[in-house]
């Protein structure tokens, strides 16, 4: 008797558990119940793959997959996609799945941003199903903010302009509110205005500076879609902030230059211990030559600018003064300049009204008048193959140099030579062919008191080696007899076989 009561209690508990699970499934799904048993879910299983955040007016792609949950196989189904909003429902897509049970759904996102309910209805021979998902439609744009100049004086007017483009089609962001904001160096907001964009997505504003203002960097921002009411718009034209652009300008007192100073030298680069000759010219902007004094300072950079010489003179009737100076025999090369040194020629001219203007010129200084770069066609040269070495020649100022060059190389148990010419762009090539270098085999396993282990000796490079070293020296000469030389260390693959692939 007691066993029967226990059995009935177990059956009741199992029934309640099944009923609870079925009720949970039904609460998720409005339609799709099995027609034979209302307590069982539909054998049709629907899965939707896609994003739940969309960009307004952008193309949207979803994948809808339908399966028979009992037989575990795809099902051909009819798919209809709609969205629901405060304005009602609208159909976005209607079609059918393919043989694999997947439908590629594509449609255009709504134009108005906000929250939408996506409805996906599926009908098939084994049942029907419906999926609901809340999606967010958002607007995005980009803004280009410009000013008429980067430097202002107190009392001048800043002319601000912004261009707004919608994403992703980059169409003009027309009829949207755009706010201009200006902050002074202390963080005070000194200007703000909201204007509507034109049909081309352009908005402009003007900000007059007072005579007495804080000097320094002013921060300017353009906010497209401000969430505020646009002036002169009867309906308000509300929008969210879609994009922000920012830039800084300087406000400081300055004096416009009264005349222009020009520094010219005979050459665009120099060698150590060479004679530097140049001319300083000065003229007013209305064309009259300047009469006054000139001061020229020569300096080089070595952990800071170091002065080499100071020259002084007077401008002649044409507003010019010639100078010359012997350069030092030693300079400090800079790694960022490819080993070349920098020479600064700075000229200061003071006219008869005691107004000074200055100008400077940077010149490279190199011990080699011809700069050479060697580029192999492969990081590692291959044996028994015609390998090309590209040679680039130029002067220290960077201009190409047409040269004749010779290549000499030395490697393990071999030497080679080649020659060629560079063209008007300073580019040439030479072809070399290297003999194979055999790697030393590793010693066989085993010791003197034991017989060698039955392993095959392999020709492998020693540990840490990346190939046989090759030293390549290139010497180039231009039409005027100026020479340059460079030495480059390369490597060659070990062994007797190699592969060369040219595309």
GROMACS .gro file of C-alpha atoms in nm:
model
  503
    1UNK     CA    1   0.000   0.000   0.000
    2UNK     CA    2   0.282   0.236   0.086
    3UNK     CA    3   0.462   0.154  -0.239
    4UNK     CA    4   0.152   0.252  -0.439
    5UNK     CA    5   0.136   0.593  -0.264
    6UNK     CA    6   0.502   0.658  -0.342
    7UNK     CA    7   0.447   0.567  -0.710
    8UNK     CA    8   0.148   0.802  -0.738
    9UNK     CA    9   0.346   1.085  -0.579
   10UNK     CA   10   0.631   1.038  -0.830
   11UNK     CA   11   0.390   1.039  -1.125
   12UNK     CA   12   0.226   1.360  -1.000
   13UNK     CA   13   0.562   1.532  -0.959
   14UNK     CA   14   0.670   1.430  -1.311
   15UNK     CA   15   0.342   1.562  -1.457
   16UNK     CA   16   0.384   1.899  -1.283
   17UNK     CA   17   0.742   1.929  -1.404
   18UNK     CA   18   0.641   1.861  -1.767
   19UNK     CA   19   0.354   2.108  -1.742
   20UNK     CA   20   0.586   2.378  -1.605
   21UNK     CA   21   0.837   2.328  -1.889
   22UNK     CA   22   0.563   2.337  -2.153
   23UNK     CA   23   0.421   2.656  -2.004
   24UNK     CA   24   0.764   2.825  -2.024
   25UNK     CA   25   0.799   2.734  -2.391
   26UNK     CA   26   0.454   2.863  -2.476
   27UNK     CA   27   0.523   3.194  -2.306
   28UNK     CA   28   0.810   3.255  -2.550
   29UNK     CA   29   0.615   3.168  -2.861
   30UNK     CA   30   0.280   3.314  -2.957
   31UNK     CA   31   0.219   3.072  -3.244
   32UNK     CA   32   0.363   2.743  -3.353
   33UNK     CA   33   0.202   2.498  -3.114
   34UNK     CA   34   0.179   2.140  -3.231
   35UNK     CA   35  -0.169   2.081  -3.383
   36UNK     CA   36  -0.183   1.727  -3.241
   37UNK     CA   37  -0.092   1.821  -2.883
   38UNK     CA   38  -0.135   2.176  -2.753
   39UNK     CA   39   0.114   2.107  -2.473
   40UNK     CA   40   0.402   2.027  -2.713
   41UNK     CA   41   0.597   2.295  -2.907
   42UNK     CA   42   0.597   2.297  -3.286
   43UNK     CA   43   0.858   2.069  -3.446
   44UNK     CA   44   0.968   2.376  -3.649
   45UNK     CA   45   1.272   2.549  -3.500
   46UNK     CA   46   1.367   2.897  -3.623
   47UNK     CA   47   1.700   3.068  -3.568
   48UNK     CA   48   1.779   3.427  -3.669
   49UNK     CA   49   2.133   3.560  -3.714
   50UNK     CA   50   2.198   3.932  -3.742
   51UNK     CA   51   2.254   4.259  -3.561
   52UNK     CA   52   2.006   4.424  -3.328
   53UNK     CA   53   2.145   4.775  -3.387
   54UNK     CA   54   2.096   4.925  -3.731
   55UNK     CA   55   2.213   5.239  -3.904
   56UNK     CA   56   1.928   5.448  -4.043
   57UNK     CA   57   1.881   5.415  -4.423
   58UNK     CA   58   2.153   5.151  -4.441
   59UNK     CA   59   2.122   4.801  -4.592
   60UNK     CA   60   2.046   4.526  -4.337
   61UNK     CA   61   2.125   4.157  -4.385
   62UNK     CA   62   1.984   3.871  -4.176
   63UNK     CA   63   1.995   3.495  -4.203
   64UNK     CA   64   1.687   3.294  -4.108
   65UNK     CA   65   1.745   2.920  -4.059
   66UNK     CA   66   1.458   2.670  -4.016
   67UNK     CA   67   1.500   2.312  -3.892
   68UNK     CA   68   1.291   2.013  -3.799
   69UNK     CA   69   1.377   1.978  -3.432
   70UNK     CA   70   1.262   1.615  -3.424
   71UNK     CA   71   1.441   1.486  -3.734
   72UNK     CA   72   1.731   1.731  -3.709
   73UNK     CA   73   1.725   1.839  -4.072
   74UNK     CA   74   1.655   2.161  -4.269
   75UNK     CA   75   1.301   2.250  -4.372
   76UNK     CA   76   1.185   2.456  -4.670
   77UNK     CA   77   0.975   2.742  -4.534
   78UNK     CA   78   0.809   3.069  -4.631
   79UNK     CA   79   0.961   3.368  -4.448
   80UNK     CA   80   0.804   3.709  -4.397
   81UNK     CA   81   0.983   3.991  -4.213
   82UNK     CA   82   0.804   4.299  -4.078
   83UNK     CA   83   0.874   4.569  -3.824
   84UNK     CA   84   0.637   4.736  -3.581
   85UNK     CA   85   0.661   5.093  -3.455
   86UNK     CA   86   0.435   5.364  -3.322
   87UNK     CA   87   0.332   5.442  -3.678
   88UNK     CA   88   0.223   5.083  -3.747
   89UNK     CA   89   0.365   4.779  -3.924
   90UNK     CA   90   0.554   4.754  -4.250
   91UNK     CA   91   0.665   4.450  -4.448
   92UNK     CA   92   1.038   4.438  -4.523
   93UNK     CA   93   1.091   4.099  -4.686
   94UNK     CA   94   0.895   3.804  -4.820
   95UNK     CA   95   1.054   3.489  -4.962
   96UNK     CA   96   1.147   3.128  -4.894
   97UNK     CA   97   1.442   2.936  -4.758
   98UNK     CA   98   1.675   2.734  -4.978
   99UNK     CA   99   1.736   2.362  -4.968
  100UNK     CA  100   1.964   2.404  -4.668
  101UNK     CA  101   1.683   2.572  -4.477
  102UNK     CA  102   1.849   2.915  -4.479
  103UNK     CA  103   1.705   3.236  -4.622
  104UNK     CA  104   1.922   3.541  -4.694
  105UNK     CA  105   1.708   3.835  -4.589
  106UNK     CA  106   1.804   4.181  -4.712
  107UNK     CA  107   1.618   4.509  -4.676
  108UNK     CA  108   1.663   4.879  -4.603
  109UNK     CA  109   1.665   5.005  -4.245
  110UNK     CA  110   1.401   5.266  -4.152
  111UNK     CA  111   1.491   5.634  -4.195
  112UNK     CA  112   1.366   5.745  -3.854
  113UNK     CA  113   1.582   5.650  -3.554
  114UNK     CA  114   1.422   5.483  -3.256
  115UNK     CA  115   1.318   5.147  -3.112
  116UNK     CA  116   1.142   4.895  -3.340
  117UNK     CA  117   1.001   4.546  -3.295
  118UNK     CA  118   1.120   4.302  -3.561
  119UNK     CA  119   0.865   4.028  -3.647
  120UNK     CA  120   0.976   3.719  -3.839
  121UNK     CA  121   0.696   3.478  -3.938
  122UNK     CA  122   0.780   3.134  -4.075
  123UNK     CA  123   0.537   2.884  -4.233
  124UNK     CA  124   0.630   2.530  -4.335
  125UNK     CA  125   0.460   2.192  -4.395
  126UNK     CA  126   0.544   2.083  -4.037
  127UNK     CA  127   0.416   2.399  -3.867
  128UNK     CA  128   0.465   2.770  -3.825
  129UNK     CA  129   0.676   2.988  -3.601
  130UNK     CA  130   0.722   3.351  -3.509
  131UNK     CA  131   1.022   3.535  -3.365
  132UNK     CA  132   1.013   3.881  -3.208
  133UNK     CA  133   1.320   4.093  -3.142
  134UNK     CA  134   1.363   4.455  -3.038
  135UNK     CA  135   1.610   4.647  -3.255
  136UNK     CA  136   1.750   4.997  -3.230
  137UNK     CA  137   1.781   5.222  -3.535
  138UNK     CA  138   2.042   5.494  -3.493
  139UNK     CA  139   2.168   5.782  -3.702
  140UNK     CA  140   2.537   5.847  -3.760
  141UNK     CA  141   2.726   6.115  -3.942
  142UNK     CA  142   3.067   6.275  -3.971
  143UNK     CA  143   3.154   6.643  -3.949
  144UNK     CA  144   3.437   6.846  -4.102
  145UNK     CA  145   3.509   7.167  -3.908
  146UNK     CA  146   3.722   7.443  -4.063
  147UNK     CA  147   3.826   7.798  -3.977
  148UNK     CA  148   3.947   8.070  -4.210
  149UNK     CA  149   4.295   8.074  -4.046
  150UNK     CA  150   4.483   7.910  -3.757
  151UNK     CA  151   4.601   8.230  -3.583
  152UNK     CA  152   4.394   8.528  -3.469
  153UNK     CA  153   4.452   8.856  -3.293
  154UNK     CA  154   4.223   9.013  -3.034
  155UNK     CA  155   3.953   9.212  -3.211
  156UNK     CA  156   3.943   8.988  -3.518
  157UNK     CA  157   3.650   8.765  -3.621
  158UNK     CA  158   3.660   8.385  -3.637
  159UNK     CA  159   3.477   8.250  -3.940
  160UNK     CA  160   3.359   7.894  -3.863
  161UNK     CA  161   3.221   7.646  -4.113
  162UNK     CA  162   3.116   7.282  -4.084
  163UNK     CA  163   3.015   7.016  -4.334
  164UNK     CA  164   2.798   6.723  -4.219
  165UNK     CA  165   2.761   6.395  -4.410
  166UNK     CA  166   2.537   6.105  -4.315
  167UNK     CA  167   2.671   5.754  -4.281
  168UNK     CA  168   2.706   5.523  -4.461
  169UNK     CA  169   2.602   5.680  -4.796
  170UNK     CA  170   2.783   6.014  -4.725
  171UNK     CA  171   2.483   6.216  -4.835
  172UNK     CA  172   2.454   6.574  -4.703
  173UNK     CA  173   2.313   6.593  -4.351
  174UNK     CA  174   2.054   6.850  -4.449
  175UNK     CA  175   1.807   7.035  -4.224
  176UNK     CA  176   1.970   6.927  -3.899
  177UNK     CA  177   2.069   7.149  -3.606
  178UNK     CA  178   2.443   7.211  -3.574
  179UNK     CA  179   2.594   7.382  -3.269
  180UNK     CA  180   2.918   7.581  -3.272
  181UNK     CA  181   3.099   7.616  -2.940
  182UNK     CA  182   3.417   7.810  -2.853
  183UNK     CA  183   3.612   7.777  -2.527
  184UNK     CA  184   3.898   8.002  -2.421
  185UNK     CA  185   4.229   7.871  -2.278
  186UNK     CA  186   4.081   7.871  -1.924
  187UNK     CA  187   3.789   7.643  -2.024
  188UNK     CA  188   3.522   7.915  -2.028
  189UNK     CA  189   3.260   7.878  -2.297
  190UNK     CA  190   3.268   8.219  -2.465
  191UNK     CA  191   3.049   8.145  -2.766
  192UNK     CA  192   2.766   7.910  -2.863
  193UNK     CA  193   2.511   7.919  -3.140
  194UNK     CA  194   2.284   7.664  -3.307
  195UNK     CA  195   2.213   7.693  -3.679
  196UNK     CA  196   2.042   7.458  -3.926
  197UNK     CA  197   2.245   7.291  -4.199
  198UNK     CA  198   2.164   7.374  -4.559
  199UNK     CA  199   2.050   7.123  -4.817
  200UNK     CA  200   2.419   7.064  -4.884
  201UNK     CA  201   2.486   6.984  -4.518
  202UNK     CA  202   2.679   7.308  -4.456
  203UNK     CA  203   2.649   7.545  -4.160
  204UNK     CA  204   2.850   7.858  -4.077
  205UNK     CA  205   2.890   8.103  -3.791
  206UNK     CA  206   3.101   8.405  -3.696
  207UNK     CA  207   3.256   8.478  -3.357
  208UNK     CA  208   3.403   8.828  -3.306
  209UNK     CA  209   3.686   8.840  -3.053
  210UNK     CA  210   3.696   9.124  -2.801
  211UNK     CA  211   3.996   9.357  -2.775
  212UNK     CA  212   4.082   9.220  -2.429
  213UNK     CA  213   4.063   8.838  -2.423
  214UNK     CA  214   4.259   8.548  -2.276
  215UNK     CA  215   4.549   8.467  -2.507
  216UNK     CA  216   4.638   8.111  -2.599
  217UNK     CA  217   4.468   7.811  -2.761
  218UNK     CA  218   4.094   7.829  -2.820
  219UNK     CA  219   3.896   7.506  -2.853
  220UNK     CA  220   3.626   7.502  -3.121
  221UNK     CA  221   3.362   7.227  -3.147
  222UNK     CA  222   3.088   7.150  -3.397
  223UNK     CA  223   2.803   6.923  -3.277
  224UNK     CA  224   2.569   6.790  -3.543
  225UNK     CA  225   2.224   6.714  -3.403
  226UNK     CA  226   2.218   6.897  -3.071
  227UNK     CA  227   1.883   6.789  -2.925
  228UNK     CA  228   1.786   7.154  -2.909
  229UNK     CA  229   1.543   7.374  -3.092
  230UNK     CA  230   1.684   7.530  -3.405
  231UNK     CA  231   1.622   7.905  -3.437
  232UNK     CA  232   1.375   8.012  -3.703
  233UNK     CA  233   1.234   7.661  -3.729
  234UNK     CA  234   0.860   7.658  -3.657
  235UNK     CA  235   0.844   7.290  -3.565
  236UNK     CA  236   1.158   7.285  -3.353
  237UNK     CA  237   1.359   7.031  -3.559
  238UNK     CA  238   1.473   6.814  -3.270
  239UNK     CA  239   1.758   6.569  -3.321
  240UNK     CA  240   2.016   6.373  -3.127
  241UNK     CA  241   2.388   6.445  -3.127
  242UNK     CA  242   2.513   6.242  -3.422
  243UNK     CA  243   2.872   6.360  -3.463
  244UNK     CA  244   3.125   6.594  -3.302
  245UNK     CA  245   3.428   6.763  -3.461
  246UNK     CA  246   3.692   6.962  -3.278
  247UNK     CA  247   3.995   7.176  -3.356
  248UNK     CA  248   4.208   7.439  -3.185
  249UNK     CA  249   4.329   7.781  -3.298
  250UNK     CA  250   4.560   8.032  -3.133
  251UNK     CA  251   4.475   8.384  -3.028
  252UNK     CA  252   4.777   8.606  -2.961
  253UNK     CA  253   4.910   8.948  -3.040
  254UNK     CA  254   5.155   8.957  -3.329
  255UNK     CA  255   5.304   9.204  -3.572
  256UNK     CA  256   5.289   9.135  -3.943
  257UNK     CA  257   5.629   9.117  -4.115
  258UNK     CA  258   5.740   9.443  -4.273
  259UNK     CA  259   5.974   9.288  -4.530
  260UNK     CA  260   6.089   8.950  -4.658
  261UNK     CA  261   6.433   8.798  -4.597
  262UNK     CA  262   6.575   8.535  -4.832
  263UNK     CA  263   6.884   8.319  -4.774
  264UNK     CA  264   7.049   8.142  -5.069
  265UNK     CA  265   7.366   7.933  -5.095
  266UNK     CA  266   7.569   7.824  -5.395
  267UNK     CA  267   7.513   7.456  -5.323
  268UNK     CA  268   7.228   7.253  -5.178
  269UNK     CA  269   7.468   7.038  -4.972
  270UNK     CA  270   7.825   7.066  -4.847
  271UNK     CA  271   8.122   6.854  -4.747
  272UNK     CA  272   8.323   6.903  -4.428
  273UNK     CA  273   8.595   7.172  -4.454
  274UNK     CA  274   8.432   7.311  -4.768
  275UNK     CA  275   8.385   7.684  -4.831
  276UNK     CA  276   8.026   7.798  -4.780
  277UNK     CA  277   7.919   8.093  -4.995
  278UNK     CA  278   7.576   8.252  -4.992
  279UNK     CA  279   7.365   8.566  -5.031
  280UNK     CA  280   7.116   8.737  -4.803
  281UNK     CA  281   6.847   8.949  -4.972
  282UNK     CA  282   6.577   9.166  -4.814
  283UNK     CA  283   6.296   9.368  -4.973
  284UNK     CA  284   5.976   9.537  -4.859
  285UNK     CA  285   5.651   9.385  -4.983
  286UNK     CA  286   5.591   9.684  -5.211
  287UNK     CA  287   5.923   9.608  -5.386
  288UNK     CA  288   6.174   9.857  -5.236
  289UNK     CA  289   6.510   9.707  -5.126
  290UNK     CA  290   6.584   9.716  -4.754
  291UNK     CA  291   6.875   9.920  -4.623
  292UNK     CA  292   7.022   9.798  -4.295
  293UNK     CA  293   7.244   9.553  -4.113
  294UNK     CA  294   7.275   9.175  -4.153
  295UNK     CA  295   7.379   8.909  -3.905
  296UNK     CA  296   7.435   8.547  -4.017
  297UNK     CA  297   7.480   8.263  -3.770
  298UNK     CA  298   7.601   7.915  -3.870
  299UNK     CA  299   7.517   7.627  -3.635
  300UNK     CA  300   7.502   7.248  -3.638
  301UNK     CA  301   7.295   7.000  -3.438
  302UNK     CA  302   7.467   6.766  -3.192
  303UNK     CA  303   7.249   6.701  -2.885
  304UNK     CA  304   7.134   7.062  -2.941
  305UNK     CA  305   7.218   7.347  -3.175
  306UNK     CA  306   7.583   7.454  -3.145
  307UNK     CA  307   7.700   7.778  -3.303
  308UNK     CA  308   7.991   7.750  -3.549
  309UNK     CA  309   8.035   8.106  -3.675
  310UNK     CA  310   7.883   8.453  -3.666
  311UNK     CA  311   7.907   8.689  -3.964
  312UNK     CA  312   7.798   9.055  -3.984
  313UNK     CA  313   7.763   9.299  -4.270
  314UNK     CA  314   7.551   9.567  -4.439
  315UNK     CA  315   7.303   9.544  -4.725
  316UNK     CA  316   7.400   9.715  -5.048
  317UNK     CA  317   7.183   9.937  -5.264
  318UNK     CA  318   6.998   9.634  -5.403
  319UNK     CA  319   6.922   9.496  -5.058
  320UNK     CA  320   7.177   9.210  -5.080
  321UNK     CA  321   7.487   9.096  -4.893
  322UNK     CA  322   7.725   8.816  -4.986
  323UNK     CA  323   7.900   8.609  -4.722
  324UNK     CA  324   8.138   8.313  -4.703
  325UNK     CA  325   8.278   8.091  -4.431
  326UNK     CA  326   8.498   7.781  -4.406
  327UNK     CA  327   8.313   7.485  -4.255
  328UNK     CA  328   8.474   7.269  -3.982
  329UNK     CA  329   8.649   6.946  -4.072
  330UNK     CA  330   8.437   6.734  -3.837
  331UNK     CA  331   8.059   6.711  -3.800
  332UNK     CA  332   7.835   6.481  -3.596
  333UNK     CA  333   7.611   6.261  -3.814
  334UNK     CA  334   7.250   6.202  -3.715
  335UNK     CA  335   7.090   5.856  -3.741
  336UNK     CA  336   6.755   6.009  -3.841
  337UNK     CA  337   6.930   6.181  -4.132
  338UNK     CA  338   7.097   5.864  -4.255
  339UNK     CA  339   7.434   5.957  -4.103
  340UNK     CA  340   7.438   6.309  -4.249
  341UNK     CA  341   7.484   6.622  -4.036
  342UNK     CA  342   7.264   6.933  -4.040
  343UNK     CA  343   7.389   7.286  -4.098
  344UNK     CA  344   7.160   7.578  -4.016
  345UNK     CA  345   7.214   7.916  -4.181
  346UNK     CA  346   7.011   8.181  -3.996
  347UNK     CA  347   7.006   8.542  -4.119
  348UNK     CA  348   6.866   8.841  -3.927
  349UNK     CA  349   6.812   9.174  -4.109
  350UNK     CA  350   6.748   9.501  -3.922
  351UNK     CA  351   6.630   9.799  -4.127
  352UNK     CA  352   6.686  10.167  -4.053
  353UNK     CA  353   6.364  10.178  -3.845
  354UNK     CA  354   6.515   9.916  -3.608
  355UNK     CA  355   6.266   9.651  -3.724
  356UNK     CA  356   6.412   9.300  -3.754
  357UNK     CA  357   6.309   9.002  -3.963
  358UNK     CA  358   6.481   8.667  -3.991
  359UNK     CA  359   6.499   8.365  -4.218
  360UNK     CA  360   6.683   8.034  -4.195
  361UNK     CA  361   6.797   7.752  -4.421
  362UNK     CA  362   6.884   7.389  -4.338
  363UNK     CA  363   7.156   7.219  -4.542
  364UNK     CA  364   7.286   6.859  -4.523
  365UNK     CA  365   7.658   6.798  -4.468
  366UNK     CA  366   7.806   6.463  -4.569
  367UNK     CA  367   8.155   6.322  -4.613
  368UNK     CA  368   8.036   6.133  -4.925
  369UNK     CA  369   7.900   6.344  -5.213
  370UNK     CA  370   7.726   6.033  -5.349
  371UNK     CA  371   7.483   5.846  -5.125
  372UNK     CA  372   7.438   5.476  -5.210
  373UNK     CA  373   7.173   5.227  -5.104
  374UNK     CA  374   7.193   4.855  -5.189
  375UNK     CA  375   6.877   4.644  -5.191
  376UNK     CA  376   6.898   4.270  -5.276
  377UNK     CA  377   6.597   4.114  -5.445
  378UNK     CA  378   6.586   3.851  -5.169
  379UNK     CA  379   6.670   3.878  -4.798
  380UNK     CA  380   6.904   3.583  -4.848
  381UNK     CA  381   7.097   3.523  -5.169
  382UNK     CA  382   7.061   3.181  -5.331
  383UNK     CA  383   7.346   2.971  -5.469
  384UNK     CA  384   7.382   2.896  -5.841
  385UNK     CA  385   7.116   3.153  -5.928
  386UNK     CA  386   7.136   3.494  -6.100
  387UNK     CA  387   7.054   3.726  -5.810
  388UNK     CA  388   6.987   4.094  -5.868
  389UNK     CA  389   7.123   4.374  -5.652
  390UNK     CA  390   6.939   4.705  -5.689
  391UNK     CA  391   7.157   5.013  -5.643
  392UNK     CA  392   7.011   5.358  -5.569
  393UNK     CA  393   7.240   5.663  -5.593
  394UNK     CA  394   7.159   6.019  -5.483
  395UNK     CA  395   7.320   6.338  -5.362
  396UNK     CA  396   7.304   6.432  -4.991
  397UNK     CA  397   7.011   6.667  -5.057
  398UNK     CA  398   6.806   6.375  -5.193
  399UNK     CA  399   6.818   6.451  -5.567
  400UNK     CA  400   6.891   6.149  -5.792
  401UNK     CA  401   7.247   6.100  -5.918
  402UNK     CA  402   7.322   5.932  -6.252
  403UNK     CA  403   7.632   5.723  -6.182
  404UNK     CA  404   7.846   5.433  -6.293
  405UNK     CA  405   7.900   5.179  -6.017
  406UNK     CA  406   8.104   4.869  -5.942
  407UNK     CA  407   8.004   4.587  -5.710
  408UNK     CA  408   8.259   4.372  -5.535
  409UNK     CA  409   8.163   4.087  -5.307
  410UNK     CA  410   8.346   3.845  -5.085
  411UNK     CA  411   8.205   3.534  -4.927
  412UNK     CA  412   8.317   3.190  -4.809
  413UNK     CA  413   8.584   3.067  -5.053
  414UNK     CA  414   8.470   3.299  -5.336
  415UNK     CA  415   8.477   3.653  -5.470
  416UNK     CA  416   8.264   3.816  -5.737
  417UNK     CA  417   8.238   4.144  -5.929
  418UNK     CA  418   7.971   4.324  -6.130
  419UNK     CA  419   7.908   4.671  -6.268
  420UNK     CA  420   7.624   4.883  -6.397
  421UNK     CA  421   7.476   5.231  -6.432
  422UNK     CA  422   7.194   5.415  -6.263
  423UNK     CA  423   6.937   5.604  -6.469
  424UNK     CA  424   6.802   5.958  -6.436
  425UNK     CA  425   6.610   5.848  -6.125
  426UNK     CA  426   6.927   5.712  -5.968
  427UNK     CA  427   6.817   5.348  -5.991
  428UNK     CA  428   7.022   5.064  -6.140
  429UNK     CA  429   7.084   4.693  -6.096
  430UNK     CA  430   7.361   4.438  -6.117
  431UNK     CA  431   7.340   4.060  -6.144
  432UNK     CA  432   7.566   3.831  -5.945
  433UNK     CA  433   7.592   3.451  -5.929
  434UNK     CA  434   7.728   3.282  -5.620
  435UNK     CA  435   7.874   2.936  -5.590
  436UNK     CA  436   7.717   2.691  -5.349
  437UNK     CA  437   7.857   2.663  -4.999
  438UNK     CA  438   7.824   2.327  -4.826
  439UNK     CA  439   7.731   2.328  -4.460
  440UNK     CA  440   7.948   2.138  -4.220
  441UNK     CA  441   7.773   1.821  -4.104
  442UNK     CA  442   7.692   1.768  -3.744
  443UNK     CA  443   7.910   1.503  -3.573
  444UNK     CA  444   7.761   1.157  -3.562
  445UNK     CA  445   7.613   1.042  -3.235
  446UNK     CA  446   7.830   0.812  -3.027
  447UNK     CA  447   8.167   0.827  -2.855
  448UNK     CA  448   8.513   0.692  -2.908
  449UNK     CA  449   8.445   0.384  -2.696
  450UNK     CA  450   8.110   0.307  -2.855
  451UNK     CA  451   8.010   0.233  -3.204
  452UNK     CA  452   7.835   0.526  -3.381
  453UNK     CA  453   7.461   0.520  -3.343
  454UNK     CA  454   7.273   0.418  -3.660
  455UNK     CA  455   7.167   0.776  -3.753
  456UNK     CA  456   7.225   0.949  -4.086
  457UNK     CA  457   7.442   1.259  -4.073
  458UNK     CA  458   7.256   1.568  -4.201
  459UNK     CA  459   7.406   1.879  -4.362
  460UNK     CA  460   7.259   2.147  -4.136
  461UNK     CA  461   7.392   2.493  -4.050
  462UNK     CA  462   7.545   2.531  -3.707
  463UNK     CA  463   7.322   2.645  -3.425
  464UNK     CA  464   7.243   3.019  -3.440
  465UNK     CA  465   7.366   3.057  -3.800
  466UNK     CA  466   7.141   3.219  -4.058
  467UNK     CA  467   7.354   3.145  -4.362
  468UNK     CA  468   7.694   3.216  -4.508
  469UNK     CA  469   7.801   3.581  -4.467
  470UNK     CA  470   7.855   3.789  -4.780
  471UNK     CA  471   8.021   4.133  -4.779
  472UNK     CA  472   7.922   4.357  -5.070
  473UNK     CA  473   8.103   4.684  -5.148
  474UNK     CA  474   7.955   4.929  -5.400
  475UNK     CA  475   8.148   5.225  -5.536
  476UNK     CA  476   7.972   5.485  -5.756
  477UNK     CA  477   8.101   5.782  -5.961
  478UNK     CA  478   7.896   6.056  -6.128
  479UNK     CA  479   7.975   6.260  -6.441
  480UNK     CA  480   8.173   6.521  -6.244
  481UNK     CA  481   8.393   6.261  -6.080
  482UNK     CA  482   8.228   6.275  -5.738
  483UNK     CA  483   8.246   5.939  -5.565
  484UNK     CA  484   8.070   5.748  -5.293
  485UNK     CA  485   8.116   5.406  -5.137
  486UNK     CA  486   7.907   5.183  -4.914
  487UNK     CA  487   7.956   4.838  -4.761
  488UNK     CA  488   7.665   4.604  -4.700
  489UNK     CA  489   7.662   4.272  -4.515
  490UNK     CA  490   7.430   4.010  -4.665
  491UNK     CA  491   7.381   3.636  -4.622
  492UNK     CA  492   7.361   3.340  -4.859
  493UNK     CA  493   7.166   3.019  -4.819
  494UNK     CA  494   7.368   2.710  -4.741
  495UNK     CA  495   7.343   2.406  -4.962
  496UNK     CA  496   7.351   2.346  -5.336
  497UNK     CA  497   6.985   2.412  -5.425
  498UNK     CA  498   6.765   2.720  -5.400
  499UNK     CA  499   6.440   2.850  -5.548
  500UNK     CA  500   6.397   3.195  -5.702
  501UNK     CA  501   6.045   3.324  -5.768
  502UNK     CA  502   5.991   3.651  -5.953
  503UNK     CA  503   5.645   3.795  -6.003
   0.00000   0.00000   0.00000
